[in-house]
Structure formats: structure tokens, C-alpha cells
Coordinates of C-alpha atoms and ligand atoms in Angstrom, one line a residue:
X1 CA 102.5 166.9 -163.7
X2 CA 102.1 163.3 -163.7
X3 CA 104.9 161.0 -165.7
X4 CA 102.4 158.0 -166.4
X5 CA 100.4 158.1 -169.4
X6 CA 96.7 158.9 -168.9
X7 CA 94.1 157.8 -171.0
X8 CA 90.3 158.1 -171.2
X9 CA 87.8 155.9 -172.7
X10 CA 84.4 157.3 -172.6
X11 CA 81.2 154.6 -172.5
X12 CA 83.8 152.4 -171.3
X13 CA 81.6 150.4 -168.6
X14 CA 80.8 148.0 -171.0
X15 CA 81.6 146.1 -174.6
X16 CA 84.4 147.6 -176.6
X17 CA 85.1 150.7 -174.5
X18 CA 85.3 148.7 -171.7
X19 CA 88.1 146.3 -173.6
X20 CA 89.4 149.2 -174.5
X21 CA 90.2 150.5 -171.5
X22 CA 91.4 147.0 -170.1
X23 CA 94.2 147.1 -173.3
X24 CA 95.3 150.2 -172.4
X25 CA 95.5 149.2 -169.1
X26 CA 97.6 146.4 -169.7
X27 CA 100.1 149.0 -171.2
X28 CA 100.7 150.3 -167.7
X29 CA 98.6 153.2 -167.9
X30 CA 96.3 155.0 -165.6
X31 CA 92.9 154.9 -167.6
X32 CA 90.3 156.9 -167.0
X33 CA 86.9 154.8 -167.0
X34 CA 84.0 157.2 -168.6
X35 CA 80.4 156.5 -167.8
X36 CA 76.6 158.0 -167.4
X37 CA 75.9 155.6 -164.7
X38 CA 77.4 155.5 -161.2
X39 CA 77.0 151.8 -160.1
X40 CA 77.8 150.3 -164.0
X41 CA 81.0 153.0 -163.7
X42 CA 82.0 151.6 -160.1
X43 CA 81.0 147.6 -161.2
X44 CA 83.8 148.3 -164.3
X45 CA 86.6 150.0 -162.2
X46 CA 86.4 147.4 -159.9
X47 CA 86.6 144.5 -162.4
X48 CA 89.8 146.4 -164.1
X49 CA 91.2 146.8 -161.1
X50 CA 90.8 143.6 -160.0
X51 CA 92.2 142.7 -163.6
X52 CA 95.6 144.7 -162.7
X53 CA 94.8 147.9 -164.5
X54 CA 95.2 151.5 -163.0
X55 CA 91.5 152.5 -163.8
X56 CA 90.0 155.3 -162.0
X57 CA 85.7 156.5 -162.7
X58 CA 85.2 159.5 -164.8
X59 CA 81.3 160.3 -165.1
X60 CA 81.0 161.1 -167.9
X61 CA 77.4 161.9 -170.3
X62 CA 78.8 163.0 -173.4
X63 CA 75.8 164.2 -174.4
X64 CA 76.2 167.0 -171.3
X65 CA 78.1 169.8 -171.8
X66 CA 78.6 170.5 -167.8
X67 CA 79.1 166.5 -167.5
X68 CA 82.0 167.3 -170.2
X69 CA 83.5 170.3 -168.2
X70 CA 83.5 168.3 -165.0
X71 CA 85.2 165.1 -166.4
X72 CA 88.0 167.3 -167.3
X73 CA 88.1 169.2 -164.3
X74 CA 88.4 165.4 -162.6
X75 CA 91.2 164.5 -165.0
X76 CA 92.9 167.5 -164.3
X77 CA 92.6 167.4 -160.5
X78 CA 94.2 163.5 -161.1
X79 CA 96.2 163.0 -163.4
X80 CA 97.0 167.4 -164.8
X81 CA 96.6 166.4 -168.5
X82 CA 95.5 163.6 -170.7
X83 CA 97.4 161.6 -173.5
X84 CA 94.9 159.9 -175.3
X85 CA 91.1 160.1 -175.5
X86 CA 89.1 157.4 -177.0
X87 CA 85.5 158.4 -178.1
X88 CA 83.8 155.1 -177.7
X89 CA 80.3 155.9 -176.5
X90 CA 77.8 155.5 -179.1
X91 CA 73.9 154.5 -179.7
X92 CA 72.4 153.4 -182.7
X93 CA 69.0 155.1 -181.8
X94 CA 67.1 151.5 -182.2
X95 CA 66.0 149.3 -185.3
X96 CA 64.3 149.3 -187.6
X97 CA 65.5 152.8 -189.3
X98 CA 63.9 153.1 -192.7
X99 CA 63.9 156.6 -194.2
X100 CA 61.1 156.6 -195.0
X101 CA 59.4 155.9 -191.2
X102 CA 61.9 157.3 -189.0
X103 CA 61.3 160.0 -186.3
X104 CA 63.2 163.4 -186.8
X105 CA 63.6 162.8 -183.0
X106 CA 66.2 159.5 -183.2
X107 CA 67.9 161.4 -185.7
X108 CA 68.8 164.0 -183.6
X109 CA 69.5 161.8 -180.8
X110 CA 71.8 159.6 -182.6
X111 CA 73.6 162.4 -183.6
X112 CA 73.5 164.3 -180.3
X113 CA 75.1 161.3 -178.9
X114 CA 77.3 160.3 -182.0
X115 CA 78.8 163.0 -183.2
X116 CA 77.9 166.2 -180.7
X117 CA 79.0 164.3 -178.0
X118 CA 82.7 163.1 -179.7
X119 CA 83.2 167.2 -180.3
X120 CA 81.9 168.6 -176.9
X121 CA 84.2 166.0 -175.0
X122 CA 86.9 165.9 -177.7
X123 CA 87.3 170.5 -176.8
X124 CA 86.7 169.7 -173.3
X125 CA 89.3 167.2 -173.7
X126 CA 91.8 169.5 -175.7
X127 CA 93.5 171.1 -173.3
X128 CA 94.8 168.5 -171.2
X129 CA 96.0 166.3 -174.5
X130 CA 98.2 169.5 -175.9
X131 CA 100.2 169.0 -172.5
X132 CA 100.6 165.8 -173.5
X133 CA 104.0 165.0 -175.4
X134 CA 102.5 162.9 -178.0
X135 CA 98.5 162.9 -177.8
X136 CA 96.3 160.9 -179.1
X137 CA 92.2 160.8 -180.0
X138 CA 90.6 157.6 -181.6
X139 CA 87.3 158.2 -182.9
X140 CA 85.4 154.5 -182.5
X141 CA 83.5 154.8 -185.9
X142 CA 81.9 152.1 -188.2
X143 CA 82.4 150.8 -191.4
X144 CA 78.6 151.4 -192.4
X145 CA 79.5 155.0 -192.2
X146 CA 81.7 154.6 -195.2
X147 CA 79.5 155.6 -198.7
X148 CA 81.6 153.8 -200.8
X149 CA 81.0 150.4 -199.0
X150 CA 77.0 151.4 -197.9
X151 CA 77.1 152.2 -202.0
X152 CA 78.8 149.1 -203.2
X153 CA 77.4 146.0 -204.7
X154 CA 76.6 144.2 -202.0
X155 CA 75.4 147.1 -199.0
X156 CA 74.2 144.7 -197.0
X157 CA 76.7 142.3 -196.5
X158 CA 79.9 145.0 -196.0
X159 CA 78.1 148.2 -194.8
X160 CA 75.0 146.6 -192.0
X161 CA 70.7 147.1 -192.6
X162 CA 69.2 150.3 -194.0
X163 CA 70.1 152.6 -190.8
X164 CA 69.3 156.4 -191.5
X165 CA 70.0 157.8 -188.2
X166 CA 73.3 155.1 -186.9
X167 CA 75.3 155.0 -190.1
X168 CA 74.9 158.5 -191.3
X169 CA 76.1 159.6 -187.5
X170 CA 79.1 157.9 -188.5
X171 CA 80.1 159.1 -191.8
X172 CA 79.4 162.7 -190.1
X173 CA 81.7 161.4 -187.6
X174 CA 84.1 160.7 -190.1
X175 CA 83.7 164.1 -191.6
X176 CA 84.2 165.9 -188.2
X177 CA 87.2 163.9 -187.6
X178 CA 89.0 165.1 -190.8
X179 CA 88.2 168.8 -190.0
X180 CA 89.7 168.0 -186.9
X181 CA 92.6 166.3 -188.6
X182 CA 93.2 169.3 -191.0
X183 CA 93.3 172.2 -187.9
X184 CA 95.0 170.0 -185.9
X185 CA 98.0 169.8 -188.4
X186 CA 101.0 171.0 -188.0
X187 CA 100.2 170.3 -184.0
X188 CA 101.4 166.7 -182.5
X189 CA 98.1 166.0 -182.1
X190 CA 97.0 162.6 -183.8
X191 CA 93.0 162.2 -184.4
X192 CA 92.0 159.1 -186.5
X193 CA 88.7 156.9 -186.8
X194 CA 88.7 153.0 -186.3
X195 CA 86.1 150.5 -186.8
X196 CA 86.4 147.5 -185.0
X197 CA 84.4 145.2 -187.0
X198 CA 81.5 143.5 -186.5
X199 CA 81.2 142.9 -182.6
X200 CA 78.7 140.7 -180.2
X201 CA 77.9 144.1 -178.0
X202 CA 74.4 145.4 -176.7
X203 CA 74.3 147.3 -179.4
X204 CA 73.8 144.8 -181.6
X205 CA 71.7 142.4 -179.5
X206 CA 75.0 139.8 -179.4
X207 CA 74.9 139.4 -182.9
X208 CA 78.2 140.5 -183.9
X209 CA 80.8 138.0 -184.8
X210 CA 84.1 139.3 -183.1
X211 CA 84.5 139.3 -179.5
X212 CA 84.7 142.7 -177.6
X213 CA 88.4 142.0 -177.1
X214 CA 89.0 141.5 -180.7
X215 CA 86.9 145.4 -182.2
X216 CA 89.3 146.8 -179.7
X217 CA 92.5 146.0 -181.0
X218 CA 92.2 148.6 -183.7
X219 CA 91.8 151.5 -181.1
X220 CA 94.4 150.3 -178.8
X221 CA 96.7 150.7 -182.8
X222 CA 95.3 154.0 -182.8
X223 CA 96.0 155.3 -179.5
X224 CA 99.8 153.8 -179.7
X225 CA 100.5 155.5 -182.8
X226 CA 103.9 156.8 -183.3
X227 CA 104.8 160.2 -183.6
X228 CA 105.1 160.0 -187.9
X229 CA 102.3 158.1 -188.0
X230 CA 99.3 158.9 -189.7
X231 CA 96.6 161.7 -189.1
X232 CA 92.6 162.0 -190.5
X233 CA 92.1 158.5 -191.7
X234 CA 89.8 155.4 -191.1
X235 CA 91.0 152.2 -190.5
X236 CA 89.8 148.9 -189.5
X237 CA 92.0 145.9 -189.1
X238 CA 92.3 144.9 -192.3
X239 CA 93.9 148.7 -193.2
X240 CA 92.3 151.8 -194.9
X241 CA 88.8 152.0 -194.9
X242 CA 87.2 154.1 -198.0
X243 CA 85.4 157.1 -196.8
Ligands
NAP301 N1 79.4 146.4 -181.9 C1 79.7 146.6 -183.2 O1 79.5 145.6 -184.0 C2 80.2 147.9 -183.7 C3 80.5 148.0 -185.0 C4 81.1 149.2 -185.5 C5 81.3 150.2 -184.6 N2 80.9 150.1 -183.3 C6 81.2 151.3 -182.4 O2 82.0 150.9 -181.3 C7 81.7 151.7 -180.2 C8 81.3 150.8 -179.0 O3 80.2 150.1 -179.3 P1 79.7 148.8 -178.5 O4 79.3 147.8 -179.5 O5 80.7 148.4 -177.5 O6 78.3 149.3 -177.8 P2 77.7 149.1 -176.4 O7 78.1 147.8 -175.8 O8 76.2 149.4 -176.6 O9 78.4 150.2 -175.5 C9 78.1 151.6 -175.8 C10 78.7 152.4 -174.6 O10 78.4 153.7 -174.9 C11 77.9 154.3 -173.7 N3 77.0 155.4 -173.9 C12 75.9 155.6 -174.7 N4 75.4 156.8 -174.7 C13 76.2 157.5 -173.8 C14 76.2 158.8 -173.3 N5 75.3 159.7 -173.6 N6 77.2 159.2 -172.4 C15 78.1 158.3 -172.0 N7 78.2 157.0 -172.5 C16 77.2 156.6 -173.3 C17 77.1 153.1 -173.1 O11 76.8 153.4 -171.7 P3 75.5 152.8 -171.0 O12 75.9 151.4 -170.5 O13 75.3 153.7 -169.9 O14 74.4 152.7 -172.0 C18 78.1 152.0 -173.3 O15 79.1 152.1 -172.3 C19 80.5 152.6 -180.6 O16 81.1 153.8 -181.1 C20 79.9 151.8 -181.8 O17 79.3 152.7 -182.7 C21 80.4 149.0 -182.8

């Protein structure tokens, strides 16, 4: 079994994932670069490589339950298990998202993609992180996904537009990762949620106001976690977020 600690981002060919994997990197570890498509998977290995990380492609559509399978097969075959798992990839499913006018259909994609996809690579996943000595998952999730900010006073300056299909995908996110939390205790398996603020991504058209570097601080805190540290929770930079 490999001594070096492995990681894998998934959607990490671009925005935060991508910084993600380029923090972890900097740690000296091997990091696993996951993404749908081959030539924006190869583009992003080579640009960490050339950056000094140990990154290595993982193709990876979470939404794909034999895409799943095979990126753990691919891990296994490299590296023979996996310390920490970052669940990046994520749509929002398009704007606008009124109740009201949406399609059932981006509703079920967002959460196909959103929270489907975090479980079916997350158990595909599992294996490889228990022979880890201290693994990790970090669940990228949003703020707008908390109901006590998107039920506040002011919605939408703290918790983004009316979204019925992106921000409920993230409090069920939020949800799943607590489940997670509580069969996972009592394990040294660590599984938290992060938001990384309000970032200039695609997903956003390039309207956030942190840089990509910046939203992925809060994973890279997550995935360095100490062995006490904490278990089912939400944080952002600032600290706890309210579910
Ligand atoms: N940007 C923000 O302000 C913000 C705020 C709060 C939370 N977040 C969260 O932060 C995370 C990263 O977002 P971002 O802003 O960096 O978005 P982004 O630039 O749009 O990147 C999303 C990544 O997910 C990948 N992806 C989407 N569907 C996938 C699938 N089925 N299989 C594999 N990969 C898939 C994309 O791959 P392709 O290139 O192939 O599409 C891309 O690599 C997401 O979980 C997002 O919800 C972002």
C-alpha cells in the first residue's frame, strides 16, 4: 500500500475543484483529478503538473454509477486506497428557477448530480478511505442551502436568488451528509460540508466575488482536519453555518 496521502477531487478540471486539487497538491499529495471530459481532464493535469503537484486523471461522471465503480477501481490499481474525497462537482440546473415555472426535469437533474452523485461516489469511494488511517470527505455545499439564512430577513443578500432546484439540492446535501456523519460515528471517518462563499466560477457566470483560490480554502480546512476534530457540520470561513 502506498505511504503518500491520496486525495480525490471530483469536477476538479475547473473553478474551485480545480483549486482544490492544486491546495492539496501543494501539501505533497498525490491528487486524483476527477472529470466527465477527457481533453478538459488531461488540459488540468497537465497545468497541475506543470504547477508541481502530483495529479493524476480520474474520469469521473458522478452522475454514472459504472463511471463511479471504475474511478475506484483506477484509484485502487494506483494508489490501493484513498484518504480524502472531496465532492466538488456540482450544477445549478440553470437560472431563472421560480417554483412556480420550473421543470420537474431540472429538479431531478440537479439533484441527480448534487446529491445522487455525492452518495454513489462517496460508497464507491468508502472502501478505499477506511484503509486510510485518518480519512477524510468534504462535501462542497452552499450557504443557500441553509433554511435559516434562505429564511432570514434579508434572503437575498445571505442565501442567493429564488433557486428551487440548486439550493434545495444543497440543503438535501446537507441532510445526507449528517446521516452520513451519524453511521459513520464511532468510525475515523470525518464527513463535513463547506461553503466556500461567493465565487467568480462558471457557475455563476463570473459573478462571484472571491477568487477560486479563496472558496477553496475552506475544503482544503476540511480535508486537513485532525483526528478530534469535528464530524457532520457546515462551515464556511467565517465558522458554523446554521443548517
Ligand atoms: N461558485 C460559487 O459561488 C459557489 C458558491 C457556493 C457553493 N459552490 C459549490 O462549489 C462547488 C464548485 O463549484 P464551482 O463554482 O467551481 O463550479 P464550476 O466552475 O461550474 O465547476 C463545476 C465542476 O463540476 C463538474 N461537474 C458537473 N457535473 C458533473 C458530473 N456529472 N460529473 C463530473 N463532474 C461534473 C464540472 O465539470 P464540466 O467542466 O465537465 O462541466 C466542473 O468541473 C460546487 O459544489 C458548487 O455548488 C459554489
Amino acid at each position: 500500500m502506498s505511504e503518500r496521502t491520496i486525495a480525490l477531487v471530483t469536477g476538479a478540471n475547473k473553478g474551485i475543484g480545480y483549486e482544490i486539487a492544486a491546495g492539496l497538491g501543494a501539501l505533497g499529495w498525490s491528487v486524483g483529478v476527477g472529470a466527465r471530459d477527457d481533453q478538459r481532464r488531461k488540459d488540468a493535469v497537465e497545468r497541475l503538473r506543470a504547477a508541481g503537484v502530483d495529479a493524476f486523471g480520474v474520469p469521473l461522471d458522478v452522475t454514472d454509477d459504472a463511471s463511479a465503480a471504475a474511478a475506484a477501481r483506477l484509484i485502487e490499481d494506483q494508489a490501493g486506497h484513498l484518504d480524502v474525497l472531496v465532492n466538488n462537482a456540482a450544477i445549478t440546473g440553470g437560472m431563472p428557477q421560480e417554483p412556480t415555472r420550473v421543470d420537474p426535469a431540472t429538479i431531478r437533474t440537479v439533484v441527480e448530480t448534487n446529491v445522487i452523485g455525492v452518495i454513489r461516489v462517496t460508497n464507491a469511494m468508502l472502501p478505499l478511505l477506511r484503509r486510510s488511517a485518518s480519512p477524510r470527505i468534504v462535501n462542497m455545499s452552499s450557504s443557500v442551502g441553509s433554511l435559516t439564512r434562505q429564511s432570514g430577513p434579508a434572503p437575498e443578500q445571505t442565501a442567493g436568488p429564488v433557486a428551487v432546484a440548486y439550493a434545495p439540492s444543497k440543503t438535501f446535501l446537507n441532510a445526507v451528509t449528517l446521516q452520513y456523519a451519524r453511521e459513520l460515528s464511532g468510525t475515523n471517518i470525518l464527513i463535513n460540508a463547506g461553503c466556500p462563499g461567493y465565487v467568480a466560477t462558471d457557475l455563476n457566470g463570473f459573478r462571484g466575488v472571491r477568487t477560486p483560490e479563496q472558496g477553496a480554502a475552506i475544503a482544503i480546512r476540511l480535508a486537513t482536519l485532525p483526528d478530534d476534530g469535528p464530524t457532520g457540520q457546515f462551515f464556511e470561513d467565517a465558522g458554523v453555518v446554521p443548517w
